[in-house]
PDB file of C-alpha atoms in Angstrom:
ATOM      1  CA  MET A   1      68.373 143.541 -18.840  1.00 46.00           C
ATOM      2  CA  ASN A   2      64.746 142.473 -19.254  1.00 55.00           C
ATOM      3  CA  GLY A   3      63.854 145.235 -21.654  1.00 57.00           C
ATOM      4  CA  ALA A   4      65.376 147.960 -19.491  1.00 58.00           C
ATOM      5  CA  THR A   5      66.699 151.074 -21.153  1.00 58.00           C
ATOM      6  CA  SER A   6      70.181 152.216 -20.152  1.00 58.00           C
ATOM      7  CA  CYS A   7      72.864 154.613 -21.153  1.00 58.00           C
ATOM      8  CA  GLU A   8      76.564 154.890 -20.506  1.00 61.00           C
ATOM      9  CA  PRO A   9      77.570 157.249 -17.814  1.00 68.00           C
ATOM     10  CA  SER A  10      79.467 159.369 -20.276  1.00 65.00           C
ATOM     11  CA  THR A  11      76.408 159.957 -22.550  1.00 84.00           C
ATOM     12  CA  GLU A  12      73.480 162.136 -21.854  1.00 89.00           C
ATOM     13  CA  PRO A  13      70.135 160.260 -21.741  1.00 90.00           C
ATOM     14  CA  THR A  14      67.747 160.936 -24.561  1.00 91.00           C
ATOM     15  CA  PRO A  15      64.496 162.730 -23.678  1.00 89.00           C
ATOM     16  CA  GLU A  16      62.632 159.513 -24.376  1.00 90.00           C
ATOM     17  CA  ALA A  17      64.839 157.412 -22.001  1.00 90.00           C
ATOM     18  CA  PHE A  18      64.542 160.081 -19.392  1.00 84.00           C
ATOM     19  CA  ARG A  19      60.790 160.295 -19.605  1.00 83.00           C
ATOM     20  CA  SER A  20      60.571 156.445 -19.524  1.00 87.00           C
ATOM     21  CA  ALA A  21      62.708 156.309 -16.317  1.00 88.00           C
ATOM     22  CA  CYS A  22      60.768 159.124 -14.622  1.00 80.00           C
ATOM     23  CA  ALA A  23      57.474 157.271 -15.424  1.00 83.00           C
ATOM     24  CA  GLN A  24      58.541 154.609 -12.973  1.00 83.00           C
ATOM     25  CA  PHE A  25      58.040 156.979 -10.090  1.00 82.00           C
ATOM     26  CA  PRO A  26      54.418 157.708  -9.035  1.00 80.00           C
ATOM     27  CA  THR A  27      53.559 161.242  -8.523  1.00 85.00           C
ATOM     28  CA  GLY A  28      50.510 163.176  -7.484  1.00 90.00           C
ATOM     29  CA  VAL A  29      48.687 165.388  -9.808  1.00 96.00           C
ATOM     30  CA  VAL A  30      47.759 169.006  -8.958  1.00 97.00           C
ATOM     31  CA  VAL A  31      46.251 172.057 -10.623  1.00 98.00           C
ATOM     32  CA  VAL A  32      48.053 175.207  -9.836  1.00 98.00           C
ATOM     33  CA  THR A  33      45.781 178.258 -10.012  1.00 98.00           C
ATOM     34  CA  THR A  34      45.894 181.964  -9.596  1.00 98.00           C
ATOM     35  CA  THR A  35      43.728 185.019 -10.473  1.00 97.00           C
ATOM     36  CA  LEU A  36      45.104 188.248 -12.171  1.00 97.00           C
ATOM     37  CA  ASP A  37      42.860 191.189 -12.770  1.00 96.00           C
ATOM     38  CA  GLY A  38      39.776 189.068 -12.239  1.00 95.00           C
ATOM     39  CA  THR A  39      40.852 186.378 -14.749  1.00 96.00           C
ATOM     40  CA  PRO A  40      41.468 182.882 -13.413  1.00 97.00           C
ATOM     41  CA  TYR A  41      44.461 180.819 -14.686  1.00 97.00           C
ATOM     42  CA  GLY A  42      45.313 177.243 -14.092  1.00 98.00           C
ATOM     43  CA  SER A  43      47.682 174.427 -15.209  1.00 97.00           C
ATOM     44  CA  THR A  44      47.990 170.700 -14.469  1.00 97.00           C
ATOM     45  CA  VAL A  45      51.317 169.882 -12.818  1.00 95.00           C
ATOM     46  CA  ASN A  46      53.030 166.693 -11.386  1.00 89.00           C
ATOM     47  CA  ALA A  47      56.175 168.572 -10.277  1.00 93.00           C
ATOM     48  CA  PHE A  48      55.088 169.390  -6.714  1.00 96.00           C
ATOM     49  CA  THR A  49      56.428 168.771  -3.279  1.00 95.00           C
ATOM     50  CA  SER A  50      56.524 170.013   0.246  1.00 95.00           C
ATOM     51  CA  LEU A  51      59.722 172.026   0.958  1.00 96.00           C
ATOM     52  CA  THR A  52      59.903 173.168   4.582  1.00 96.00           C
ATOM     53  CA  LEU A  53      57.756 172.835   7.735  1.00 95.00           C
ATOM     54  CA  HIS A  54      59.075 176.001   9.398  1.00 96.00           C
ATOM     55  CA  PRO A  55      57.866 178.086   7.740  1.00 97.00           C
ATOM     56  CA  PRO A  56      55.368 175.847   5.771  1.00 98.00           C
ATOM     57  CA  GLN A  57      56.437 176.008   2.097  1.00 98.00           C
ATOM     58  CA  VAL A  58      55.859 174.125  -1.059  1.00 98.00           C
ATOM     59  CA  LEU A  59      57.679 173.960  -4.382  1.00 97.00           C
ATOM     60  CA  VAL A  60      56.060 173.607  -7.747  1.00 97.00           C
ATOM     61  CA  CYS A  61      57.380 173.758 -11.313  1.00 96.00           C
ATOM     62  CA  LEU A  62      55.867 175.570 -14.296  1.00 97.00           C
ATOM     63  CA  ALA A  63      56.972 175.876 -17.869  1.00 95.00           C
ATOM     64  CA  ALA A  64      58.396 179.357 -18.519  1.00 94.00           C
ATOM     65  CA  THR A  65      55.842 179.645 -21.343  1.00 95.00           C
ATOM     66  CA  SER A  66      52.913 179.001 -19.173  1.00 95.00           C
ATOM     67  CA  ARG A  67      50.274 181.720 -18.951  1.00 95.00           C
ATOM     68  CA  THR A  68      49.712 180.489 -15.374  1.00 96.00           C
ATOM     69  CA  TRP A  69      53.287 181.196 -14.469  1.00 96.00           C
ATOM     70  CA  SER A  70      53.118 184.688 -16.026  1.00 96.00           C
ATOM     71  CA  ALA A  71      49.924 185.435 -13.992  1.00 97.00           C
ATOM     72  CA  ILE A  72      51.524 184.180 -10.702  1.00 98.00           C
ATOM     73  CA  GLU A  73      54.592 186.220 -11.340  1.00 97.00           C
ATOM     74  CA  ARG A  74      52.362 189.394 -11.537  1.00 97.00           C
ATOM     75  CA  SER A  75      49.788 188.442  -8.861  1.00 97.00           C
ATOM     76  CA  GLY A  76      52.316 186.998  -6.280  1.00 98.00           C
ATOM     77  CA  VAL A  77      49.791 184.376  -5.147  1.00 98.00           C
ATOM     78  CA  PHE A  78      48.817 180.868  -6.188  1.00 98.00           C
ATOM     79  CA  ALA A  79      46.921 177.798  -4.894  1.00 98.00           C
ATOM     80  CA  VAL A  80      47.949 174.151  -5.316  1.00 98.00           C
ATOM     81  CA  ASN A  81      44.813 171.955  -5.734  1.00 98.00           C
ATOM     82  CA  VAL A  82      45.693 168.216  -5.100  1.00 98.00           C
ATOM     83  CA  LEU A  83      43.323 166.265  -7.359  1.00 97.00           C
ATOM     84  CA  SER A  84      41.461 163.312  -6.070  1.00 97.00           C
ATOM     85  CA  SER A  85      41.176 159.958  -7.830  1.00 96.00           C
ATOM     86  CA  GLY A  86      37.986 160.832  -9.600  1.00 95.00           C
ATOM     87  CA  GLN A  87      39.350 164.026 -11.167  1.00 97.00           C
ATOM     88  CA  ALA A  88      41.251 162.669 -14.182  1.00 96.00           C
ATOM     89  CA  ALA A  89      39.077 164.685 -16.539  1.00 96.00           C
ATOM     90  CA  THR A  90      39.999 167.850 -14.626  1.00 97.00           C
ATOM     91  CA  ALA A  91      43.733 167.021 -14.955  1.00 97.00           C
ATOM     92  CA  ARG A  92      43.272 166.655 -18.726  1.00 96.00           C
ATOM     93  CA  LEU A  93      41.203 169.910 -18.893  1.00 97.00           C
ATOM     94  CA  PHE A  94      43.840 171.942 -17.109  1.00 97.00           C
ATOM     95  CA  ALA A  95      46.593 170.330 -19.232  1.00 95.00           C
ATOM     96  CA  SER A  96      44.683 171.606 -22.447  1.00 93.00           C
ATOM     97  CA  LYS A  97      44.842 174.954 -24.159  1.00 88.00           C
ATOM     98  CA  ASP A  98      41.095 175.396 -23.531  1.00 84.00           C
ATOM     99  CA  SER A  99      40.677 179.126 -22.551  1.00 83.00           C
ATOM    100  CA  ASP A 100      37.362 178.429 -20.657  1.00 91.00           C
ATOM    101  CA  LYS A 101      38.800 175.832 -18.201  1.00 95.00           C
ATOM    102  CA  PHE A 102      37.043 177.375 -15.179  1.00 97.00           C
ATOM    103  CA  GLU A 103      33.679 177.197 -16.943  1.00 95.00           C
ATOM    104  CA  HIS A 104      33.910 173.403 -16.698  1.00 95.00           C
ATOM    105  CA  VAL A 105      34.701 172.932 -12.938  1.00 97.00           C
ATOM    106  CA  ASP A 106      33.223 174.031  -9.620  1.00 97.00           C
ATOM    107  CA  HIS A 107      35.497 176.447  -7.826  1.00 97.00           C
ATOM    108  CA  VAL A 108      35.504 179.170  -5.231  1.00 97.00           C
ATOM    109  CA  PRO A 109      38.024 182.039  -4.552  1.00 96.00           C
ATOM    110  CA  GLY A 110      40.431 181.202  -1.735  1.00 96.00           C
ATOM    111  CA  ALA A 111      41.775 183.391   0.966  1.00 94.00           C
ATOM    112  CA  VAL A 112      44.560 184.705  -1.391  1.00 94.00           C
ATOM    113  CA  GLY A 113      42.188 185.026  -4.328  1.00 94.00           C
ATOM    114  CA  ALA A 114      43.417 181.937  -6.273  1.00 97.00           C
ATOM    115  CA  PRO A 115      40.568 179.446  -7.303  1.00 98.00           C
ATOM    116  CA  LEU A 116      40.116 176.447  -5.149  1.00 98.00           C
ATOM    117  CA  LEU A 117      38.689 173.513  -7.047  1.00 98.00           C
ATOM    118  CA  ALA A 118      35.837 171.489  -5.539  1.00 98.00           C
ATOM    119  CA  GLY A 119      36.411 167.756  -4.864  1.00 97.00           C
ATOM    120  CA  THR A 120      40.132 167.897  -4.224  1.00 98.00           C
ATOM    121  CA  THR A 121      41.974 165.893  -1.634  1.00 97.00           C
ATOM    122  CA  ALA A 122      43.976 168.887  -0.372  1.00 98.00           C
ATOM    123  CA  SER A 123      44.697 172.551  -1.246  1.00 98.00           C
ATOM    124  CA  PHE A 124      47.482 174.903  -0.350  1.00 98.00           C
ATOM    125  CA  GLU A 125      47.065 178.635  -0.673  1.00 98.00           C
ATOM    126  CA  CYS A 126      50.420 180.350  -1.105  1.00 98.00           C
ATOM    127  CA  ARG A 127      52.241 183.632  -1.394  1.00 98.00           C
ATOM    128  CA  LEU A 128      55.080 183.619  -3.829  1.00 98.00           C
ATOM    129  CA  ALA A 129      58.301 183.398  -1.708  1.00 98.00           C
ATOM    130  CA  GLY A 130      60.956 182.803  -4.319  1.00 97.00           C
ATOM    131  CA  THR A 131      61.656 181.643  -7.801  1.00 96.00           C
ATOM    132  CA  LEU A 132      64.518 180.001  -9.772  1.00 95.00           C
ATOM    133  CA  ARG A 133      64.704 179.658 -13.606  1.00 95.00           C
ATOM    134  CA  ASN A 134      66.242 176.522 -14.873  1.00 91.00           C
ATOM    135  CA  ASN A 135      66.263 175.872 -18.577  1.00 90.00           C
ATOM    136  CA  SER A 136      62.557 175.617 -19.766  1.00 91.00           C
ATOM    137  CA  HIS A 137      60.909 175.928 -16.306  1.00 93.00           C
ATOM    138  CA  TRP A 138      60.473 178.100 -13.301  1.00 95.00           C
ATOM    139  CA  MET A 139      60.547 176.672  -9.798  1.00 97.00           C
ATOM    140  CA  LEU A 140      58.252 178.474  -7.537  1.00 98.00           C
ATOM    141  CA  ILE A 141      58.409 178.440  -3.742  1.00 98.00           C
ATOM    142  CA  GLY A 142      55.135 179.173  -2.127  1.00 98.00           C
ATOM    143  CA  ARG A 143      54.733 180.149   1.572  1.00 98.00           C
ATOM    144  CA  VAL A 144      51.599 178.390   2.622  1.00 98.00           C
ATOM    145  CA  VAL A 145      49.096 180.752   4.313  1.00 98.00           C
ATOM    146  CA  SER A 146      46.100 178.563   4.304  1.00 97.00           C
ATOM    147  CA  LEU A 147      45.384 174.811   3.649  1.00 97.00           C
ATOM    148  CA  ALA A 148      42.656 172.216   3.603  1.00 97.00           C
ATOM    149  CA  ALA A 149      42.716 168.480   3.536  1.00 97.00           C
ATOM    150  CA  GLU A 150      40.067 165.782   2.916  1.00 95.00           C
ATOM    151  CA  PRO A 151      42.130 162.570   3.881  1.00 92.00           C
ATOM    152  CA  GLU A 152      39.237 160.266   3.154  1.00 94.00           C
ATOM    153  CA  ARG A 153      39.633 161.107  -0.606  1.00 96.00           C
ATOM    154  CA  GLU A 154      42.189 159.129  -2.507  1.00 95.00           C
ATOM    155  CA  PRO A 155      44.707 161.134  -4.630  1.00 96.00           C
ATOM    156  CA  LEU A 156      44.977 161.003  -8.424  1.00 96.00           C
ATOM    157  CA  LEU A 157      48.399 159.559  -9.404  1.00 93.00           C
ATOM    158  CA  PHE A 158      50.563 159.776 -12.611  1.00 90.00           C
ATOM    159  CA  LEU A 159      52.426 156.454 -13.111  1.00 81.00           C
ATOM    160  CA  HIS A 160      53.797 154.809 -16.288  1.00 84.00           C
ATOM    161  CA  GLY A 161      52.640 157.808 -18.405  1.00 84.00           C
ATOM    162  CA  ARG A 162      49.059 157.335 -17.313  1.00 87.00           C
ATOM    163  CA  LEU A 163      46.620 158.873 -14.772  1.00 88.00           C
ATOM    164  CA  ALA A 164      45.562 156.354 -12.115  1.00 83.00           C
ATOM    165  CA  GLY A 165      43.181 156.755  -9.295  1.00 70.00           C
TER     166      GLY A 165
END
């Protein structure tokens, strides 16, 4: 099979095989942000998609252990910052445990209070409209209340386990 990994339909894929198969699908890279009691929070995510046009809604997934998720749950608002091709360092920063992430990036508060990062290709400001827990993650539905787009900026992609712009 030309080095392809497969599993029998009756067996559950290993985490490694699943990750390898998912790596074949390019995804965008976003930083989900919020503010709670004056403290900004943010996490890098590649599980993001549009959900509905009427009303405008997006879906994003965050680990149940994420401090960003805990802050969103309490604040009820978040922003999705779609990173541009030159923002790989920002993606790595917000994927880290660094507690001073926002000290290293330019940002402004958005209409709902969540930080909007400079240099992104798009941003969606949302009110939390629904959640669903599934195993290790929460699925968040955001009702988009404001957005911005810079279509001339190329997006940052995640493909084959690497960031590519």
